[in-house]
Coordinates of C-alpha atoms and ligand atoms in Angstrom, one line a residue:
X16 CA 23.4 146.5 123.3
X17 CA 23.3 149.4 120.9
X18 CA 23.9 149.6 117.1
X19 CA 27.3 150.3 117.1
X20 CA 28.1 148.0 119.9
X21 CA 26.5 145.6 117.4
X22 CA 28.9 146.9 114.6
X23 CA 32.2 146.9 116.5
X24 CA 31.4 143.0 117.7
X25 CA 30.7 142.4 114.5
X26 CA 34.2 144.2 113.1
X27 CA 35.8 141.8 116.2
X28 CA 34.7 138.9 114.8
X29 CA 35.5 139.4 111.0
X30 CA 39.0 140.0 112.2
X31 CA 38.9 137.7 114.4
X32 CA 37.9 134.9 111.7
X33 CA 40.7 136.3 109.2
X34 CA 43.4 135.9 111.9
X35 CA 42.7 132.3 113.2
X36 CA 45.1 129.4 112.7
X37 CA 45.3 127.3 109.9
X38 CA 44.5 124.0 112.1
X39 CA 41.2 125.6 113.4
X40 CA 37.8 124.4 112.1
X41 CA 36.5 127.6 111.7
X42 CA 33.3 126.1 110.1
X43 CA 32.3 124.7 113.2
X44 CA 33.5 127.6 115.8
X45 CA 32.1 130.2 113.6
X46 CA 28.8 129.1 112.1
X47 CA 27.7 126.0 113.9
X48 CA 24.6 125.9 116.1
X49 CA 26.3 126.7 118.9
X50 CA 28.7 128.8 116.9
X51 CA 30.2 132.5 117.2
X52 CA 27.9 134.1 114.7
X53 CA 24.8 132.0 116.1
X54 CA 26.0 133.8 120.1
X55 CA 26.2 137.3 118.5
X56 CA 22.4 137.1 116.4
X57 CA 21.0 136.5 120.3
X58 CA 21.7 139.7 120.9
X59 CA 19.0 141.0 118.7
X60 CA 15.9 140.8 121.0
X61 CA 18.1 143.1 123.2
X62 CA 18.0 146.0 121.2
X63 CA 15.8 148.7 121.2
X64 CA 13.0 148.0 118.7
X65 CA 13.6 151.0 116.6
X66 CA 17.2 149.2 115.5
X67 CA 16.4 146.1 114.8
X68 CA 15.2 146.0 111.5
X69 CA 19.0 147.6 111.0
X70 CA 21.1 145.2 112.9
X71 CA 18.8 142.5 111.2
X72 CA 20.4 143.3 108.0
X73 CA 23.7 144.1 109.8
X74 CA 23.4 140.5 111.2
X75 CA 22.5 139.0 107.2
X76 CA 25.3 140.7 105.8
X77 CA 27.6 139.3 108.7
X78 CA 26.6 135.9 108.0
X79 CA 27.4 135.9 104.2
X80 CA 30.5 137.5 104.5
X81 CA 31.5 134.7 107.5
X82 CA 30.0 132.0 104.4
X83 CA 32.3 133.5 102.2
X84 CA 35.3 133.7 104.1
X85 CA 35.2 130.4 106.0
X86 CA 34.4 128.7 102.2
X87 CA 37.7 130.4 100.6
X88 CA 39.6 129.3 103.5
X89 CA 38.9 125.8 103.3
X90 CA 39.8 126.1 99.5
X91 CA 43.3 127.1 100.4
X92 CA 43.9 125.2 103.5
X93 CA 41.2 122.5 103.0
X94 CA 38.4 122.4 105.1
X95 CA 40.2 122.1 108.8
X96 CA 39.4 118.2 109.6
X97 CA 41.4 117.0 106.6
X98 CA 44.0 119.7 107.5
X99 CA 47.9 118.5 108.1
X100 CA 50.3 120.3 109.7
X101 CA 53.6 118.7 108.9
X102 CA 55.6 120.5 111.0
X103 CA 54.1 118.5 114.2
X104 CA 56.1 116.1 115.4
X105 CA 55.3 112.5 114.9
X106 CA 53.6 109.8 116.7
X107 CA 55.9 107.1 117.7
X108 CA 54.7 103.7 116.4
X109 CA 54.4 101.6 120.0
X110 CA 57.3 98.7 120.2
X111 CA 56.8 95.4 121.1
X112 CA 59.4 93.3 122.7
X113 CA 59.8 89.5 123.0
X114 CA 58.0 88.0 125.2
X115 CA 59.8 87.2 128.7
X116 CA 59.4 83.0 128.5
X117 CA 61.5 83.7 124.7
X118 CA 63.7 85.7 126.4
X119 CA 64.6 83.1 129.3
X120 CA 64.4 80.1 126.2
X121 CA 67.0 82.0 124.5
X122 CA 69.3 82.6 127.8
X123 CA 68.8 79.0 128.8
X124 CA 69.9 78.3 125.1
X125 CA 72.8 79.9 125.2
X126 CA 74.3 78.7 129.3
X127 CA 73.7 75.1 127.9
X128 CA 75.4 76.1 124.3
X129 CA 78.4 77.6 125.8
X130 CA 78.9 74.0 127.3
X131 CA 78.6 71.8 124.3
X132 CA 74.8 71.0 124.3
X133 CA 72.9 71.0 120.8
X134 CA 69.1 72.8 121.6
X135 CA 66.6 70.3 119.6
X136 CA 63.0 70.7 118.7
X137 CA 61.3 67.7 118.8
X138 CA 57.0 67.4 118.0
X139 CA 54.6 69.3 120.3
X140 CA 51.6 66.6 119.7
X141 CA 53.5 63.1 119.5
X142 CA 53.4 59.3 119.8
X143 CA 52.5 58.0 123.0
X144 CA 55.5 55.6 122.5
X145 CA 58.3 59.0 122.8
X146 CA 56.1 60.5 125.5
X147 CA 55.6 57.3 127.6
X148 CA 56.3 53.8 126.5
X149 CA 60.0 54.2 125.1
X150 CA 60.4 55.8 129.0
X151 CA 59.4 53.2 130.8
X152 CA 56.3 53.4 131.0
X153 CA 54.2 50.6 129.2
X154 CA 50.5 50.8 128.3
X155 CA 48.4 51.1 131.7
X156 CA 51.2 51.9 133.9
X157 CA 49.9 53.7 136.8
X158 CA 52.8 56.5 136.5
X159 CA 51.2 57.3 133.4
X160 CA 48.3 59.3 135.7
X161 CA 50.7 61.4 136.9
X162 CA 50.7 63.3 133.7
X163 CA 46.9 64.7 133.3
X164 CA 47.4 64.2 129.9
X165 CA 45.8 65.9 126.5
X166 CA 44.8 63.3 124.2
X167 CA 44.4 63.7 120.5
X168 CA 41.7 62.0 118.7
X169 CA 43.3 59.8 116.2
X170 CA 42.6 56.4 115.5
X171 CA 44.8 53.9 117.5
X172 CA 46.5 52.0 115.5
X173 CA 48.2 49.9 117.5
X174 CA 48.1 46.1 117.0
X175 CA 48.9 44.4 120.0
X176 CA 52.2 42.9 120.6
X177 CA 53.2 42.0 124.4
X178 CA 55.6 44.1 125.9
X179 CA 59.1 43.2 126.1
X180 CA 61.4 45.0 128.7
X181 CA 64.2 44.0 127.3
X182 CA 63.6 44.8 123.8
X183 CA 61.0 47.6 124.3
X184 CA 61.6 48.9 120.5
X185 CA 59.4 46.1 119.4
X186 CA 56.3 48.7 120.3
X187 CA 58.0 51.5 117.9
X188 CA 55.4 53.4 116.3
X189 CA 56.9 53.4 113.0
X190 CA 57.0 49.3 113.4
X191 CA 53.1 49.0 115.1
X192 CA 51.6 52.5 115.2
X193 CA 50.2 54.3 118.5
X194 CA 48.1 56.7 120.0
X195 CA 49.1 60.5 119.8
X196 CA 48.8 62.8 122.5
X197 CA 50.2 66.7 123.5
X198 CA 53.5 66.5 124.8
X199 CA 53.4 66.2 128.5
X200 CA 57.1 66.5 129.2
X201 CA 60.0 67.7 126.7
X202 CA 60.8 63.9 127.7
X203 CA 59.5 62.7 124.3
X204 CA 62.8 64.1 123.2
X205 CA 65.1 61.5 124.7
X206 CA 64.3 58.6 122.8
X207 CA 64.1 61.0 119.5
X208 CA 67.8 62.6 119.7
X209 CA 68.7 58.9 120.8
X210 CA 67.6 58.0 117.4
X211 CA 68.6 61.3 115.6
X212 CA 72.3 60.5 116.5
X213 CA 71.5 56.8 114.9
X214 CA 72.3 55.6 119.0
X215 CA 75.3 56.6 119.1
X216 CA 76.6 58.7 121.8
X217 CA 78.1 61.3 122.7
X218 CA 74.8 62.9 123.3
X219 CA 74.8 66.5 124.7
X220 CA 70.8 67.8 124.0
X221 CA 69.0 70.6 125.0
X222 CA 65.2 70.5 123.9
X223 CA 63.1 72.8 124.9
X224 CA 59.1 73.2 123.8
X225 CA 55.9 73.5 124.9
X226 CA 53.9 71.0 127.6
X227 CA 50.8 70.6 127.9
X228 CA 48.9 69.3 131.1
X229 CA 45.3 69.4 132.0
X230 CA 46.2 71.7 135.3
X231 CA 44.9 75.3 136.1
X232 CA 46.7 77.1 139.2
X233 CA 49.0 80.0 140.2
X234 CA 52.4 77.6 139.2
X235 CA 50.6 75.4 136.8
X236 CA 49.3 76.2 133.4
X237 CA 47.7 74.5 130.8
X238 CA 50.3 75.3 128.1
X239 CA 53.6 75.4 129.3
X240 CA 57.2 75.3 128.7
X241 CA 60.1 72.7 129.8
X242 CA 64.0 72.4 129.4
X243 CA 65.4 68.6 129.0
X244 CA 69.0 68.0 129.3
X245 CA 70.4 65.0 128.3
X246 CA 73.5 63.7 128.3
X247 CA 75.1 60.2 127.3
X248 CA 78.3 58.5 127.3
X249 CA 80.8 56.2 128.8
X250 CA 81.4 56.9 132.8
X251 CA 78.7 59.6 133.3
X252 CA 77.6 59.8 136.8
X253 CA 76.0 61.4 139.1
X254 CA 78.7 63.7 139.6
X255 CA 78.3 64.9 136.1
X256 CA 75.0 65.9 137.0
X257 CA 74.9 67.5 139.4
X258 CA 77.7 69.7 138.1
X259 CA 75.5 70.8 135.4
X260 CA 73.0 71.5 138.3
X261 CA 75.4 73.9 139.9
X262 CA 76.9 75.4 136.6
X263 CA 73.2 76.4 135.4
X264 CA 72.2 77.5 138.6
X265 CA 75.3 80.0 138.7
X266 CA 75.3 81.0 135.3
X267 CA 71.1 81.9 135.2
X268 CA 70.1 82.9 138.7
X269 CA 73.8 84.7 139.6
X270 CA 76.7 83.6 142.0
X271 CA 75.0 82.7 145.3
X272 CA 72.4 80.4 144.2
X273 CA 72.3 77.5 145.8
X274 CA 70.9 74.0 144.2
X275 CA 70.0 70.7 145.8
X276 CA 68.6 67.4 144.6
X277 CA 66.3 65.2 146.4
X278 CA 65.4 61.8 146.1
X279 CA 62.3 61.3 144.0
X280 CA 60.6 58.5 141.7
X281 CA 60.6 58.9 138.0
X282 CA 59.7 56.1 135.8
X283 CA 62.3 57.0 133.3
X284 CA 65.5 57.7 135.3
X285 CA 67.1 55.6 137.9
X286 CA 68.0 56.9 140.3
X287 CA 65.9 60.0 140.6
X288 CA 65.4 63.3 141.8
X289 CA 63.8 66.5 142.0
X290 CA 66.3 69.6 141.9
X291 CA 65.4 72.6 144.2
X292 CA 66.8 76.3 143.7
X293 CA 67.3 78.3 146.9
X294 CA 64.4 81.1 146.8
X295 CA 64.9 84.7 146.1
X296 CA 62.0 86.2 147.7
X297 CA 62.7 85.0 151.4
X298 CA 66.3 84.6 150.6
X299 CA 66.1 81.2 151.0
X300 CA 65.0 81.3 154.5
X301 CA 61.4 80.3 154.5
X302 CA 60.1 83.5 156.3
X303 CA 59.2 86.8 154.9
X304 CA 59.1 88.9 158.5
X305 CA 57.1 86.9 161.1
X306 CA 55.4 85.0 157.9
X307 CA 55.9 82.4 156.1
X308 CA 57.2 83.1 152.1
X309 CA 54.0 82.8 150.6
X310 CA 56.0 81.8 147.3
X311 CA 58.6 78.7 148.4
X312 CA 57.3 77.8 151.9
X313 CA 60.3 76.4 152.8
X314 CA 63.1 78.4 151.4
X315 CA 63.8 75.8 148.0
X316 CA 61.7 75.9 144.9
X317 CA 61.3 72.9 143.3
X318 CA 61.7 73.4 139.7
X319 CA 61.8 70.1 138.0
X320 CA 63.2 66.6 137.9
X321 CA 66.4 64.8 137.0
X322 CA 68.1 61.4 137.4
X323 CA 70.3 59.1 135.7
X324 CA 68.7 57.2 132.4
X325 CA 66.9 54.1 133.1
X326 CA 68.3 51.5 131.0
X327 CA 65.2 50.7 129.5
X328 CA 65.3 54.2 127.8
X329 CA 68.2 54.1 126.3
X330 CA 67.5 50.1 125.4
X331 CA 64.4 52.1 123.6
X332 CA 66.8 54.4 122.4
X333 CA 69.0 51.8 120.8
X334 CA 71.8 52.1 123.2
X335 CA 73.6 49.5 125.1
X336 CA 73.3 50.4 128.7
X337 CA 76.4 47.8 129.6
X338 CA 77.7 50.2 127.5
X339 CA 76.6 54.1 128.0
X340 CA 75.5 55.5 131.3
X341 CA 73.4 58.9 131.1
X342 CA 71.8 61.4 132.9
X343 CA 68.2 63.7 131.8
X344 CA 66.6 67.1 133.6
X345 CA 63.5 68.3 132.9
X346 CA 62.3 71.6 134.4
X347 CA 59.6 74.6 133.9
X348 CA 61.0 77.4 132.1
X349 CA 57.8 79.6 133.6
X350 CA 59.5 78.4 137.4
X351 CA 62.8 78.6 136.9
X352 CA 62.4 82.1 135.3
X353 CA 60.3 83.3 138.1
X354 CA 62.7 82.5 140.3
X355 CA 64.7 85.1 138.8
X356 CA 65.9 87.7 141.3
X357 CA 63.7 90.6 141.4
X358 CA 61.1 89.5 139.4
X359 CA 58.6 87.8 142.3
X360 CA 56.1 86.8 140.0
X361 CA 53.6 84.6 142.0
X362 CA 51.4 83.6 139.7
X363 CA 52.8 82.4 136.2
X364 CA 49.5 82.7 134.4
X365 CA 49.9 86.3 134.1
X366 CA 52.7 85.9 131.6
X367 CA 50.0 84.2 129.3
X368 CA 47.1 87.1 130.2
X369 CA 48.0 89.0 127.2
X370 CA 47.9 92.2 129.5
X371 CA 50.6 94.5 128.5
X372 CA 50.3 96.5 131.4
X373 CA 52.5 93.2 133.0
X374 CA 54.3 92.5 129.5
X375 CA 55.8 96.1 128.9
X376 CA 57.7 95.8 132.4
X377 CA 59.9 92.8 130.8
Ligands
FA5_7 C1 58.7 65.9 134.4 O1 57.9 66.4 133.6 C2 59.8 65.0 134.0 N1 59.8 64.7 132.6 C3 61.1 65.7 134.4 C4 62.3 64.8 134.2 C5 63.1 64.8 133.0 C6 62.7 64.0 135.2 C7 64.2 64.0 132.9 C8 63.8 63.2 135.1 C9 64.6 63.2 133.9 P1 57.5 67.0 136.4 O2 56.1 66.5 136.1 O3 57.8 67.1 137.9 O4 58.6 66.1 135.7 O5 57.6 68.4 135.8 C10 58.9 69.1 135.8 C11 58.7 70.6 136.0 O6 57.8 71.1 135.0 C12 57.9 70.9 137.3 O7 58.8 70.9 138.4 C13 57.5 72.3 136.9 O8 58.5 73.3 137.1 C14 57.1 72.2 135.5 N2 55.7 71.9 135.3 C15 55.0 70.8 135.4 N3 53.7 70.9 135.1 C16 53.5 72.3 134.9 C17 52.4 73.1 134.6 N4 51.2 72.6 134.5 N5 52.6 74.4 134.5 C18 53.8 75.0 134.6 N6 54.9 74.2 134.9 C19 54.8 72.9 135.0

């Protein structure tokens, strides 16, 4: 390079410099180490020795002119980091949504609403009596395993009084105390709504809330939730139930869904059943192609239980059963909304991995 190639780069770059962009940080593009000014004083070893004392003090008088412009700059503009342009547009603040298991809580809320049923909320760690004794189920009653219960460490208060089938509400907890444990079932809320209504039906309740179950797999979760209807008056049959069946199966999966109950053992309803919706992966067929549906199995999905109310629960419940007939349901709002056309969700722990990358598609 020659001297006044030296001088005309150096021209470039003052201009340069006084013509940049407010939002550049010319501190750092300019006279950082690996800056322009730093490129351009290289050049130095390349010129002939007789100019180099010159372009030396060419170079100098660059770099404090550069100091000076670069410092007035950030004066008026501030220095370019803390720099704003508020003409940019903005960033959108990211939007949650509710969660897909509210979202199906609220819809099953509102099909059972729009037919006279009253949603309840009834306690999430309760007496063993609401969660098992008032249904039939006295202390040490092998049905009881069937639960894979959470048990909370309270004392037991319990004294012991001898259990009376016909008058179970001797055992009451607010008469003798009890163990507690986490819901198992949104069962506990029969007895509760029998006693909320001071036992005296008609009883039209929707409770819905969280289960809990010592069970790990890709349809059972620890926490979960469950739906329990329950309805009681004079003449209800099973007739009435399985009407209900049909009307929620219509009004939450759509027009062709098909429901069926089977015969099953519960302690607290008599007769009993477990209801199966017809599967929406394989079409209710069984087969997806040459394979078996991975999902179903069989073309039905079992999603819960139902029957008609043992006497002995609504004895526990204050209710003459000479009297009142009834019938319950209990199912898993995580089944019954994966089921949901389209969705094909075959593993219902991913609604509780917290990964939005699932979430955001609900
Ligand atoms: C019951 O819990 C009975 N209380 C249902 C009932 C109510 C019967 C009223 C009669 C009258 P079961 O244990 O089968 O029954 O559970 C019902 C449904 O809850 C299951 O079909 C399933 O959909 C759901 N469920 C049970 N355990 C889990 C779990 N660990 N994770 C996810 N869903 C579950």
């Amino acid at each position: 390079m020659t001297i006044s190639e030296l001088q005309t780069a150096i021209q470039d770059l003052v201009q340069q410099l006084t013509a940049e962009a407010p939002g550049v940080d010319v501190r750092t593009k300019y006279l950082g180490k690996k800056g322009l000014f730093n490129q351009l004083a290289r050049v130095l070893p390349s010129l002939a020795p007789e100019d180099r004392k010159t372009a030396g003090q060419l170079i100098n008088e660059v770099r404090t002119q550069l100091e000076a412009t670069v410092l007035e700059r950030e004066k008026t503009v501030g220095a370019s980091t803390n720099w704003v342009d508020v003409t940019m547009p903005g960033k959108k603040p990211a939007v949650g949504h509710v969660h897909p298991i509210s979202q199906a809580m609220a819809e099953i809320t509102r099909i059972f609403e729009k037919v006279g049923f009253t949603r309840v909320r009834y306690p999430e760690v309760d007496w063993d009596w609401y969660v098992f004794e008032s249904l039939n189920m006295p202390p040490d009653h092998p049905a009881r395993d069937e639960w894979e219960t959470f048990f909370v460490d309270v004392p037991d208060t319990t004294k012991p009084v001898e259990y009376d089938a016909n008058n179970p509400r001797k055992r009451h907890p607010s008469l003798v105390g009890g163990k507690m444990v986490l819901t198992t079932h949104t069962s506990n809320g029969q007895v509760r709504e029998m006693e909320r209504l001071n036992s005296t039906p008609p009883i039209r309740m929707i409770n819905i809330a969280r289960c809990y179950r010592r069970q790990q797999d890709a349809t059972h979760t620890q926490m979960f939730h469950q739906f329990e209807g329950l309805v009681v008056d004079k003449g209800i049959t099973i007739q009435h139930l399985k009407g209900t069946l049909d009307y929620f199966a219509r009004e939450f999966y759509g027009p062709g869904t098909k429901s069926r109950i089977r015969p099953f053992h519960f302690q607290f309803t008599e007769p009993s059943f477990e209801v199966d919706f017809s599967c929406h992966i394989c079409m209710g067929t069984g087969k997806v192609g040459e394979n078996k549906c991975k999902f179903c199995k069989s073309g039905w999905h079992e999603v819960g239980g139902a029957g008609m109310v043992h006497p002995n629960v609504l004895k526990a419940g204050g209710i003459d059963p000479e009297e009142y007939t009834g019938f319950a349901f209990g199912w898993g709002v995580e089944r019954t909304y994966t089921l949901k056309p389209g969705l094909h969700i075959d593993d219902i722990r991913l609604l509780y991995s917290g990964d939005m990358r699932f979430l955001e598609q609900f």
